[in-house]
């Protein structure tokens, strides 16, 4: 791979400098770097430089991105949506491979270079969606660093046969053990969480558990999750997705749970929806708990909303958390950059020498303006590869 020199950029809105990329890695950052013979040189025109954006919670396999509009007439509960999706998949011939590839490419063109995506596993589709997502990961391996979560959307122990499928998915290359509402969906929290953590131990994989359960119910499930995280020594290996309960319970109980999460380095993924109580960014930061951003589904049978643009998600996180000051908007950006890298465990991340060359340029004066205005990307480099220029 020829050297790539990007001149006249402002990392996070700082002073003008140049960045030299060699073999997919940032090797030098300084003003006035000489161009390498035979290397490629790009003028950044003084644009703001961000590190590659990170999608911390996606469902690429569910999307209808690029397909005709899905007419949503689904019932109001989460179980309605789960059952509707299973029936629709059976009837529609949904092609998770081509749809997930189309959506991942759209993410990439907007500067997302790392991604954690949950792939459905159930006794109807078996491993079809896991294989489709793996196909997309392989097709984009030069540019997107993708983690795949084996996700039992319809439940693990409440649907006999799912555990064996999860086992097979993890053997075949899924990176993370996914889980879902131990009380509300599984209806047997101790048994289902024991099975889930046994899978993680057997395969030495981290966990990422969807926890939508409200208030006290969610807090009870979270308590059981933290108990197992501690007893199995899984510090830094567990993510709670959504964790709506942390936005609903009494502050004293919330703070006690957050203190345990901080000690166990358990992170939270959030979409920061306007329609649910959510763990608040400022509260989590003060407690020392990593909270990072994700879109969840985009244009699927669950939701007509969201865009494959992590700056757009950062803006929604800012809105939901009532962030106004420039230093607070920088937190919103961190939730889709550094905090997401830490929560998901992506290595060699950032704008330093030695980091993977994931670079995003856009026209904005400051990070705060980038979050609030979400301008189009003028350049995206992923793993040293120029994706859009
Ligand atoms: Zn999800």
mmCIF file of N, CA and C in Angstrom, residues 121-244:
data_model
loop_
_atom_site.group_PDB
_atom_site.id
_atom_site.type_symbol
_atom_site.label_atom_id
_atom_site.label_comp_id
_atom_site.label_asym_id
_atom_site.label_seq_id
_atom_site.Cartn_x
_atom_site.Cartn_y
_atom_site.Cartn_z
ATOM 1 N N UNK A 121 -30.356 -14.918 16.098
ATOM 2 C CA UNK A 121 -30.319 -16.389 16.067
ATOM 3 C C UNK A 121 -31.627 -16.864 16.676
ATOM 4 N N UNK A 122 -32.351 -17.703 15.957
ATOM 5 C CA UNK A 122 -33.509 -18.360 16.571
ATOM 6 C C UNK A 122 -33.756 -19.687 15.868
ATOM 7 N N UNK A 123 -34.726 -20.424 16.366
ATOM 8 C CA UNK A 123 -34.919 -21.780 15.857
ATOM 9 C C UNK A 123 -35.594 -21.786 14.484
ATOM 10 N N UNK A 124 -36.068 -20.633 13.989
ATOM 11 C CA UNK A 124 -36.579 -20.562 12.610
ATOM 12 C C UNK A 124 -35.452 -20.325 11.611
ATOM 13 N N UNK A 125 -34.621 -19.294 11.877
ATOM 14 C CA UNK A 125 -33.582 -18.934 10.898
ATOM 15 C C UNK A 125 -32.250 -19.610 11.179
ATOM 16 N N UNK A 126 -32.123 -20.256 12.342
ATOM 17 C CA UNK A 126 -30.848 -20.893 12.665
ATOM 18 C C UNK A 126 -29.718 -19.881 12.630
ATOM 19 N N UNK A 127 -28.674 -20.180 11.858
ATOM 20 C CA UNK A 127 -27.497 -19.300 11.788
ATOM 21 C C UNK A 127 -27.471 -18.470 10.503
ATOM 22 N N UNK A 128 -28.597 -18.431 9.798
ATOM 23 C CA UNK A 128 -28.608 -17.737 8.501
ATOM 24 C C UNK A 128 -28.168 -16.273 8.620
ATOM 25 N N UNK A 129 -28.670 -15.582 9.643
ATOM 26 C CA UNK A 129 -28.311 -14.166 9.768
ATOM 27 C C UNK A 129 -26.875 -13.977 10.256
ATOM 28 N N UNK A 130 -26.393 -14.911 11.038
ATOM 29 C CA UNK A 130 -24.989 -14.850 11.464
ATOM 30 C C UNK A 130 -24.092 -15.015 10.244
ATOM 31 N N UNK A 131 -24.415 -15.990 9.405
ATOM 32 C CA UNK A 131 -23.596 -16.216 8.202
ATOM 33 C C UNK A 131 -23.685 -15.027 7.254
ATOM 34 N N UNK A 132 -24.877 -14.444 7.115
ATOM 35 C CA UNK A 132 -25.040 -13.275 6.236
ATOM 36 C C UNK A 132 -24.194 -12.109 6.735
ATOM 37 N N UNK A 133 -24.191 -11.907 8.056
ATOM 38 C CA UNK A 133 -23.398 -10.810 8.630
ATOM 39 C C UNK A 133 -21.905 -11.088 8.465
ATOM 40 N N UNK A 134 -21.528 -12.343 8.611
ATOM 41 C CA UNK A 134 -20.110 -12.699 8.403
ATOM 42 C C UNK A 134 -19.687 -12.441 6.956
ATOM 43 N N UNK A 135 -20.607 -12.688 6.039
ATOM 44 C CA UNK A 135 -20.327 -12.420 4.620
ATOM 45 C C UNK A 135 -20.068 -10.920 4.406
ATOM 46 N N UNK A 136 -20.890 -10.089 5.032
ATOM 47 C CA UNK A 136 -20.702 -8.634 4.936
ATOM 48 C C UNK A 136 -19.386 -8.214 5.596
ATOM 49 N N UNK A 137 -19.090 -8.811 6.741
ATOM 50 C CA UNK A 137 -17.823 -8.492 7.414
ATOM 51 C C UNK A 137 -16.640 -8.833 6.510
ATOM 52 N N UNK A 138 -16.710 -9.991 5.854
ATOM 53 C CA UNK A 138 -15.604 -10.401 4.977
ATOM 54 C C UNK A 138 -15.490 -9.466 3.778
ATOM 55 N N UNK A 139 -16.650 -9.047 3.227
ATOM 56 C CA UNK A 139 -16.632 -8.183 2.036
ATOM 57 C C UNK A 139 -16.002 -6.820 2.344
ATOM 58 N N UNK A 140 -16.117 -6.366 3.587
ATOM 59 C CA UNK A 140 -15.629 -5.032 3.951
ATOM 60 C C UNK A 140 -14.418 -5.094 4.890
ATOM 61 N N UNK A 141 -13.773 -6.254 4.923
ATOM 62 C CA UNK A 141 -12.702 -6.466 5.912
ATOM 63 C C UNK A 141 -11.554 -5.461 5.772
ATOM 64 N N UNK A 142 -11.328 -4.933 4.575
ATOM 65 C CA UNK A 142 -10.237 -3.970 4.378
ATOM 66 C C UNK A 142 -10.530 -2.628 5.043
ATOM 67 N N UNK A 143 -11.800 -2.354 5.286
ATOM 68 C CA UNK A 143 -12.157 -1.009 5.747
ATOM 69 C C UNK A 143 -12.872 -0.982 7.104
ATOM 70 N N UNK A 144 -13.821 -1.889 7.321
ATOM 71 C CA UNK A 144 -14.569 -1.855 8.589
ATOM 72 C C UNK A 144 -14.097 -2.969 9.517
ATOM 73 N N UNK A 145 -13.810 -2.581 10.752
ATOM 74 C CA UNK A 145 -13.465 -3.535 11.800
ATOM 75 C C UNK A 145 -14.783 -3.875 12.501
ATOM 76 N N UNK A 146 -15.316 -5.079 12.246
ATOM 77 C CA UNK A 146 -16.675 -5.402 12.690
ATOM 78 C C UNK A 146 -16.697 -6.521 13.727
ATOM 79 N N UNK A 147 -17.398 -6.262 14.826
ATOM 80 C CA UNK A 147 -17.645 -7.305 15.839
ATOM 81 C C UNK A 147 -19.059 -7.830 15.647
ATOM 82 N N UNK A 148 -19.216 -9.155 15.694
ATOM 83 C CA UNK A 148 -20.543 -9.741 15.530
ATOM 84 C C UNK A 148 -20.998 -10.361 16.855
ATOM 85 N N UNK A 149 -22.174 -9.943 17.295
ATOM 86 C CA UNK A 149 -22.768 -10.487 18.522
ATOM 87 C C UNK A 149 -23.770 -11.571 18.132
ATOM 88 N N UNK A 150 -23.622 -12.762 18.680
ATOM 89 C CA UNK A 150 -24.616 -13.826 18.486
ATOM 90 C C UNK A 150 -25.801 -13.498 19.388
ATOM 91 N N UNK A 151 -26.933 -13.151 18.777
ATOM 92 C CA UNK A 151 -28.029 -12.527 19.537
ATOM 93 C C UNK A 151 -29.318 -13.368 19.499
ATOM 94 N N UNK A 152 -29.712 -13.925 20.633
ATOM 95 C CA UNK A 152 -30.938 -14.723 20.689
ATOM 96 C C UNK A 152 -32.173 -13.823 20.849
ATOM 97 N N UNK A 153 -32.560 -13.156 19.774
ATOM 98 C CA UNK A 153 -33.633 -12.154 19.828
ATOM 99 C C UNK A 153 -34.926 -12.696 20.444
ATOM 100 N N UNK A 154 -35.261 -13.948 20.155
ATOM 101 C CA UNK A 154 -36.523 -14.501 20.657
ATOM 102 C C UNK A 154 -36.349 -15.211 21.995
ATOM 103 N N UNK A 155 -35.149 -15.115 22.569
ATOM 104 C CA UNK A 155 -34.896 -15.756 23.861
ATOM 105 C C UNK A 155 -33.938 -16.928 23.717
ATOM 106 N N UNK A 156 -33.229 -17.208 24.824
ATOM 107 C CA UNK A 156 -32.232 -18.287 24.813
ATOM 108 C C UNK A 156 -32.834 -19.561 25.395
ATOM 109 N N UNK A 157 -33.093 -19.541 26.702
ATOM 110 C CA UNK A 157 -33.587 -20.769 27.336
ATOM 111 C C UNK A 157 -35.090 -20.939 27.147
ATOM 112 N N UNK A 158 -35.809 -19.845 26.834
ATOM 113 C CA UNK A 158 -37.263 -19.985 26.661
ATOM 114 C C UNK A 158 -37.612 -20.594 25.302
ATOM 115 N N UNK A 159 -36.643 -20.702 24.424
ATOM 116 C CA UNK A 159 -36.876 -21.358 23.124
ATOM 117 C C UNK A 159 -35.885 -22.508 22.970
ATOM 118 N N UNK A 160 -36.288 -23.696 23.350
ATOM 119 C CA UNK A 160 -35.373 -24.841 23.307
ATOM 120 C C UNK A 160 -34.771 -25.017 21.914
ATOM 121 N N UNK A 161 -33.462 -25.273 21.895
ATOM 122 C CA UNK A 161 -32.739 -25.416 20.626
ATOM 123 C C UNK A 161 -31.854 -24.212 20.350
ATOM 124 N N UNK A 162 -32.159 -23.071 21.015
ATOM 125 C CA UNK A 162 -31.398 -21.843 20.737
ATOM 126 C C UNK A 162 -29.982 -21.911 21.318
ATOM 127 N N UNK A 163 -29.836 -22.542 22.489
ATOM 128 C CA UNK A 163 -28.497 -22.611 23.098
ATOM 129 C C UNK A 163 -27.504 -23.324 22.187
ATOM 130 N N UNK A 164 -27.942 -24.414 21.560
ATOM 131 C CA UNK A 164 -27.038 -25.157 20.662
ATOM 132 C C UNK A 164 -26.664 -24.293 19.460
ATOM 133 N N UNK A 165 -27.612 -23.489 18.978
ATOM 134 C CA UNK A 165 -27.319 -22.592 17.843
ATOM 135 C C UNK A 165 -26.328 -21.512 18.255
ATOM 136 N N UNK A 166 -26.509 -20.971 19.463
ATOM 137 C CA UNK A 166 -25.577 -19.953 19.976
ATOM 138 C C UNK A 166 -24.165 -20.544 20.079
ATOM 139 N N UNK A 167 -24.114 -21.763 20.602
ATOM 140 C CA UNK A 167 -22.852 -22.476 20.740
ATOM 141 C C UNK A 167 -22.158 -22.594 19.380
ATOM 142 N N UNK A 168 -22.923 -22.979 18.380
ATOM 143 C CA UNK A 168 -22.358 -23.156 17.032
ATOM 144 C C UNK A 168 -21.887 -21.815 16.466
ATOM 145 N N UNK A 169 -22.678 -20.749 16.670
ATOM 146 C CA UNK A 169 -22.309 -19.425 16.143
ATOM 147 C C UNK A 169 -20.985 -18.959 16.748
ATOM 148 N N UNK A 170 -20.801 -19.190 18.043
ATOM 149 C CA UNK A 170 -19.574 -18.753 18.712
ATOM 150 C C UNK A 170 -18.383 -19.592 18.246
ATOM 151 N N UNK A 171 -18.631 -20.868 17.992
ATOM 152 C CA UNK A 171 -17.568 -21.724 17.433
ATOM 153 C C UNK A 171 -17.168 -21.255 16.042
ATOM 154 N N UNK A 172 -18.154 -20.765 15.282
ATOM 155 C CA UNK A 172 -17.904 -20.403 13.882
ATOM 156 C C UNK A 172 -17.359 -18.984 13.706
ATOM 157 N N UNK A 173 -17.226 -18.236 14.799
ATOM 158 C CA UNK A 173 -16.570 -16.937 14.636
ATOM 159 C C UNK A 173 -17.350 -15.722 15.102
ATOM 160 N N UNK A 174 -18.526 -15.912 15.707
ATOM 161 C CA UNK A 174 -19.172 -14.756 16.347
ATOM 162 C C UNK A 174 -18.275 -14.327 17.511
ATOM 163 N N UNK A 175 -18.194 -13.026 17.742
ATOM 164 C CA UNK A 175 -17.206 -12.502 18.697
ATOM 165 C C UNK A 175 -17.741 -12.365 20.110
ATOM 166 N N UNK A 176 -19.062 -12.200 20.232
ATOM 167 C CA UNK A 176 -19.633 -11.796 21.516
ATOM 168 C C UNK A 176 -20.927 -12.574 21.771
ATOM 169 N N UNK A 177 -21.166 -12.884 23.052
ATOM 170 C CA UNK A 177 -22.395 -13.573 23.453
ATOM 171 C C UNK A 177 -23.474 -12.531 23.731
ATOM 172 N N UNK A 178 -24.548 -12.572 22.969
ATOM 173 C CA UNK A 178 -25.646 -11.634 23.177
ATOM 174 C C UNK A 178 -26.722 -12.234 24.064
ATOM 175 N N UNK A 179 -27.491 -11.359 24.705
ATOM 176 C CA UNK A 179 -28.584 -11.829 25.548
ATOM 177 C C UNK A 179 -29.719 -10.831 25.528
ATOM 178 N N UNK A 180 -30.834 -11.223 26.143
ATOM 179 C CA UNK A 180 -32.004 -10.338 26.160
ATOM 180 C C UNK A 180 -32.811 -10.548 27.426
ATOM 181 N N UNK A 181 -33.447 -9.482 27.872
ATOM 182 C CA UNK A 181 -34.319 -9.410 29.040
ATOM 183 C C UNK A 181 -34.544 -10.740 29.784
ATOM 184 N N UNK A 182 -33.748 -10.979 30.836
ATOM 185 C CA UNK A 182 -33.822 -12.264 31.540
ATOM 186 C C UNK A 182 -35.183 -12.520 32.198
ATOM 187 N N UNK A 183 -35.875 -11.448 32.616
ATOM 188 C CA UNK A 183 -37.212 -11.629 33.214
ATOM 189 C C UNK A 183 -38.293 -11.541 32.138
ATOM 190 N N UNK A 184 -38.342 -10.416 31.426
ATOM 191 C CA UNK A 184 -39.498 -10.112 30.579
ATOM 192 C C UNK A 184 -39.607 -11.010 29.349
ATOM 193 N N UNK A 185 -38.464 -11.409 28.766
ATOM 194 C CA UNK A 185 -38.514 -12.288 27.589
ATOM 195 C C UNK A 185 -38.231 -13.733 27.997
ATOM 196 N N UNK A 186 -37.138 -13.935 28.740
ATOM 197 C CA UNK A 186 -36.765 -15.307 29.103
ATOM 198 C C UNK A 186 -37.710 -15.891 30.158
ATOM 199 N N UNK A 187 -38.227 -15.047 31.010
ATOM 200 C CA UNK A 187 -39.183 -15.411 32.061
ATOM 201 C C UNK A 187 -38.600 -16.358 33.114
ATOM 202 N N UNK A 188 -37.280 -16.418 33.163
ATOM 203 C CA UNK A 188 -36.600 -17.249 34.164
ATOM 204 C C UNK A 188 -35.175 -16.708 34.297
ATOM 205 N N UNK A 189 -35.010 -15.603 35.047
ATOM 206 C CA UNK A 189 -33.733 -14.875 35.002
ATOM 207 C C UNK A 189 -32.522 -15.684 35.449
ATOM 208 N N UNK A 190 -32.655 -16.452 36.524
ATOM 209 C CA UNK A 190 -31.484 -17.183 37.037
ATOM 210 C C UNK A 190 -31.049 -18.249 36.025
ATOM 211 N N UNK A 191 -32.022 -19.004 35.551
ATOM 212 C CA UNK A 191 -31.685 -20.081 34.609
ATOM 213 C C UNK A 191 -31.112 -19.513 33.309
ATOM 214 N N UNK A 192 -31.736 -18.470 32.777
ATOM 215 C CA UNK A 192 -31.281 -17.957 31.477
ATOM 216 C C UNK A 192 -29.920 -17.273 31.607
ATOM 217 N N UNK A 193 -29.708 -16.528 32.699
ATOM 218 C CA UNK A 193 -28.397 -15.868 32.853
ATOM 219 C C UNK A 193 -27.291 -16.890 33.136
ATOM 220 N N UNK A 194 -27.610 -17.937 33.896
ATOM 221 C CA UNK A 194 -26.603 -18.985 34.112
ATOM 222 C C UNK A 194 -26.211 -19.611 32.769
ATOM 223 N N UNK A 195 -27.204 -19.855 31.919
ATOM 224 C CA UNK A 195 -26.909 -20.454 30.603
ATOM 225 C C UNK A 195 -26.081 -19.491 29.745
ATOM 226 N N UNK A 196 -26.437 -18.219 29.807
ATOM 227 C CA UNK A 196 -25.735 -17.207 29.003
ATOM 228 C C UNK A 196 -24.270 -17.079 29.428
ATOM 229 N N UNK A 197 -24.063 -16.955 30.740
ATOM 230 C CA UNK A 197 -22.688 -16.809 31.227
ATOM 231 C C UNK A 197 -21.894 -18.110 31.033
ATOM 232 N N UNK A 198 -22.571 -19.249 31.050
ATOM 233 C CA UNK A 198 -21.865 -20.513 30.774
ATOM 234 C C UNK A 198 -21.358 -20.519 29.342
ATOM 235 N N UNK A 199 -22.165 -20.013 28.403
ATOM 236 C CA UNK A 199 -21.722 -19.903 27.005
ATOM 237 C C UNK A 199 -20.475 -19.023 26.905
ATOM 238 N N UNK A 200 -20.533 -17.882 27.603
ATOM 239 C CA UNK A 200 -19.403 -16.943 27.552
ATOM 240 C C UNK A 200 -18.141 -17.583 28.127
ATOM 241 N N UNK A 201 -18.285 -18.306 29.238
ATOM 242 C CA UNK A 201 -17.119 -18.959 29.855
ATOM 243 C C UNK A 201 -16.556 -20.034 28.940
ATOM 244 N N UNK A 202 -17.476 -20.847 28.386
ATOM 245 C CA UNK A 202 -17.043 -21.968 27.530
ATOM 246 C C UNK A 202 -16.243 -21.463 26.329
ATOM 247 N N UNK A 203 -16.651 -20.332 25.766
ATOM 248 C CA UNK A 203 -15.995 -19.832 24.549
ATOM 249 C C UNK A 203 -15.016 -18.683 24.836
ATOM 250 N N UNK A 204 -14.867 -18.325 26.112
ATOM 251 C CA UNK A 204 -13.999 -17.178 26.479
ATOM 252 C C UNK A 204 -14.347 -15.937 25.663
ATOM 253 N N UNK A 205 -15.641 -15.581 25.641
ATOM 254 C CA UNK A 205 -16.097 -14.415 24.873
ATOM 255 C C UNK A 205 -16.756 -13.404 25.809
ATOM 256 N N UNK A 206 -16.692 -12.129 25.448
ATOM 257 C CA UNK A 206 -17.423 -11.113 26.213
ATOM 258 C C UNK A 206 -18.930 -11.204 25.986
ATOM 259 N N UNK A 207 -19.674 -10.459 26.800
ATOM 260 C CA UNK A 207 -21.145 -10.473 26.693
ATOM 261 C C UNK A 207 -21.679 -9.080 26.387
ATOM 262 N N UNK A 208 -22.814 -9.046 25.695
ATOM 263 C CA UNK A 208 -23.529 -7.795 25.449
ATOM 264 C C UNK A 208 -25.013 -8.110 25.557
ATOM 265 N N UNK A 209 -25.641 -7.628 26.634
ATOM 266 C CA UNK A 209 -27.004 -8.055 26.974
ATOM 267 C C UNK A 209 -27.996 -6.915 26.775
ATOM 268 N N UNK A 210 -28.990 -7.126 25.904
ATOM 269 C CA UNK A 210 -30.090 -6.169 25.761
ATOM 270 C C UNK A 210 -30.910 -6.187 27.054
ATOM 271 N N UNK A 211 -30.977 -5.050 27.704
ATOM 272 C CA UNK A 211 -31.783 -4.970 28.926
ATOM 273 C C UNK A 211 -32.770 -3.810 28.787
ATOM 274 N N UNK A 212 -33.978 -4.167 28.298
ATOM 275 C CA UNK A 212 -35.018 -3.142 28.128
ATOM 276 C C UNK A 212 -35.920 -3.062 29.359
ATOM 277 N N UNK A 213 -35.808 -4.010 30.236
ATOM 278 C CA UNK A 213 -36.772 -4.145 31.337
ATOM 279 C C UNK A 213 -36.888 -2.859 32.144
ATOM 280 N N UNK A 214 -38.114 -2.516 32.521
ATOM 281 C CA UNK A 214 -38.324 -1.248 33.219
ATOM 282 C C UNK A 214 -37.936 -1.324 34.705
ATOM 283 N N UNK A 215 -37.710 -0.156 35.272
ATOM 284 C CA UNK A 215 -37.564 0.062 36.717
ATOM 285 C C UNK A 215 -36.991 -1.075 37.525
ATOM 286 N N UNK A 216 -37.767 -1.478 38.522
ATOM 287 C CA UNK A 216 -37.286 -2.463 39.495
ATOM 288 C C UNK A 216 -36.983 -3.809 38.848
ATOM 289 N N UNK A 217 -37.755 -4.176 37.829
ATOM 290 C CA UNK A 217 -37.504 -5.457 37.154
ATOM 291 C C UNK A 217 -36.121 -5.443 36.491
ATOM 292 N N UNK A 218 -35.836 -4.364 35.788
ATOM 293 C CA UNK A 218 -34.531 -4.243 35.139
ATOM 294 C C UNK A 218 -33.402 -4.177 36.145
ATOM 295 N N UNK A 219 -33.644 -3.465 37.250
ATOM 296 C CA UNK A 219 -32.613 -3.355 38.284
ATOM 297 C C UNK A 219 -32.307 -4.723 38.889
ATOM 298 N N UNK A 220 -33.333 -5.554 39.051
ATOM 299 C CA UNK A 220 -33.141 -6.912 39.574
ATOM 300 C C UNK A 220 -32.293 -7.740 38.597
ATOM 301 N N UNK A 221 -32.648 -7.674 37.306
ATOM 302 C CA UNK A 221 -31.849 -8.409 36.300
ATOM 303 C C UNK A 221 -30.413 -7.914 36.287
ATOM 304 N N UNK A 222 -30.247 -6.593 36.355
ATOM 305 C CA UNK A 222 -28.903 -6.023 36.329
ATOM 306 C C UNK A 222 -28.093 -6.512 37.531
ATOM 307 N N UNK A 223 -28.745 -6.578 38.683
ATOM 308 C CA UNK A 223 -28.083 -7.096 39.884
ATOM 309 C C UNK A 223 -27.574 -8.518 39.644
ATOM 310 N N UNK A 224 -28.413 -9.369 39.028
ATOM 311 C CA UNK A 224 -27.998 -10.753 38.758
ATOM 312 C C UNK A 224 -26.837 -10.787 37.754
ATOM 313 N N UNK A 225 -26.872 -9.879 36.779
ATOM 314 C CA UNK A 225 -25.794 -9.823 35.770
ATOM 315 C C UNK A 225 -24.477 -9.409 36.430
ATOM 316 N N UNK A 226 -24.543 -8.399 37.289
ATOM 317 C CA UNK A 226 -23.318 -7.913 37.948
ATOM 318 C C UNK A 226 -22.758 -8.969 38.901
ATOM 319 N N UNK A 227 -23.666 -9.692 39.574
ATOM 320 C CA UNK A 227 -23.245 -10.777 40.469
ATOM 321 C C UNK A 227 -22.417 -11.814 39.695
ATOM 322 N N UNK A 228 -22.909 -12.192 38.504
ATOM 323 C CA UNK A 228 -22.198 -13.194 37.694
ATOM 324 C C UNK A 228 -20.908 -12.615 37.085
ATOM 325 N N UNK A 229 -20.957 -11.339 36.714
ATOM 326 C CA UNK A 229 -19.756 -10.693 36.167
ATOM 327 C C UNK A 229 -18.622 -10.742 37.202
ATOM 328 N N UNK A 230 -18.980 -10.460 38.467
ATOM 329 C CA UNK A 230 -17.970 -10.464 39.534
ATOM 330 C C UNK A 230 -17.483 -11.879 39.818
ATOM 331 N N UNK A 231 -18.411 -12.811 39.959
ATOM 332 C CA UNK A 231 -17.997 -14.147 40.401
ATOM 333 C C UNK A 231 -17.199 -14.870 39.319
ATOM 334 N N UNK A 232 -17.420 -14.544 38.035
ATOM 335 C CA UNK A 232 -16.668 -15.208 36.961
ATOM 336 C C UNK A 232 -15.453 -14.396 36.510
ATOM 337 N N UNK A 233 -15.202 -13.266 37.183
ATOM 338 C CA UNK A 233 -14.009 -12.465 36.850
ATOM 339 C C UNK A 233 -14.086 -11.860 35.461
ATOM 340 N N UNK A 234 -15.271 -11.387 35.072
ATOM 341 C CA UNK A 234 -15.451 -10.853 33.713
ATOM 342 C C UNK A 234 -15.381 -9.325 33.673
ATOM 343 N N UNK A 235 -14.547 -8.751 34.522
ATOM 344 C CA UNK A 235 -14.356 -7.297 34.520
ATOM 345 C C UNK A 235 -13.976 -6.816 33.120
ATOM 346 N N UNK A 236 -14.659 -5.770 32.653
ATOM 347 C CA UNK A 236 -14.326 -5.203 31.343
ATOM 348 C C UNK A 236 -14.846 -6.011 30.172
ATOM 349 N N UNK A 237 -15.632 -7.055 30.443
ATOM 350 C CA UNK A 237 -16.084 -7.950 29.365
ATOM 351 C C UNK A 237 -17.596 -7.927 29.176
ATOM 352 N N UNK A 238 -18.284 -7.031 29.882
ATOM 353 C CA UNK A 238 -19.749 -7.058 29.806
ATOM 354 C C UNK A 238 -20.284 -5.680 29.416
ATOM 355 N N UNK A 239 -21.198 -5.675 28.436
ATOM 356 C CA UNK A 239 -21.899 -4.450 28.050
ATOM 357 C C UNK A 239 -23.392 -4.656 28.296
ATOM 358 N N UNK A 240 -24.015 -3.634 28.867
ATOM 359 C CA UNK A 240 -25.474 -3.607 28.995
ATOM 360 C C UNK A 240 -25.992 -2.690 27.888
ATOM 361 N N UNK A 241 -26.813 -3.237 26.997
ATOM 362 C CA UNK A 241 -27.389 -2.404 25.950
ATOM 363 C C UNK A 241 -28.727 -1.847 26.430
ATOM 364 N N UNK A 242 -28.898 -0.571 26.305
ATOM 365 C CA UNK A 242 -30.084 0.203 26.702
ATOM 366 C C UNK A 242 -30.101 0.501 28.203
ATOM 367 N N UNK A 243 -30.318 -0.509 29.040
ATOM 368 C CA UNK A 243 -30.335 -0.266 30.478
ATOM 369 C C UNK A 243 -31.332 0.815 30.885
ATOM 370 N N UNK A 244 -32.537 0.747 30.304
ATOM 371 C CA UNK A 244 -33.556 1.773 30.575
ATOM 372 C C UNK A 244 -33.833 1.930 32.072
#
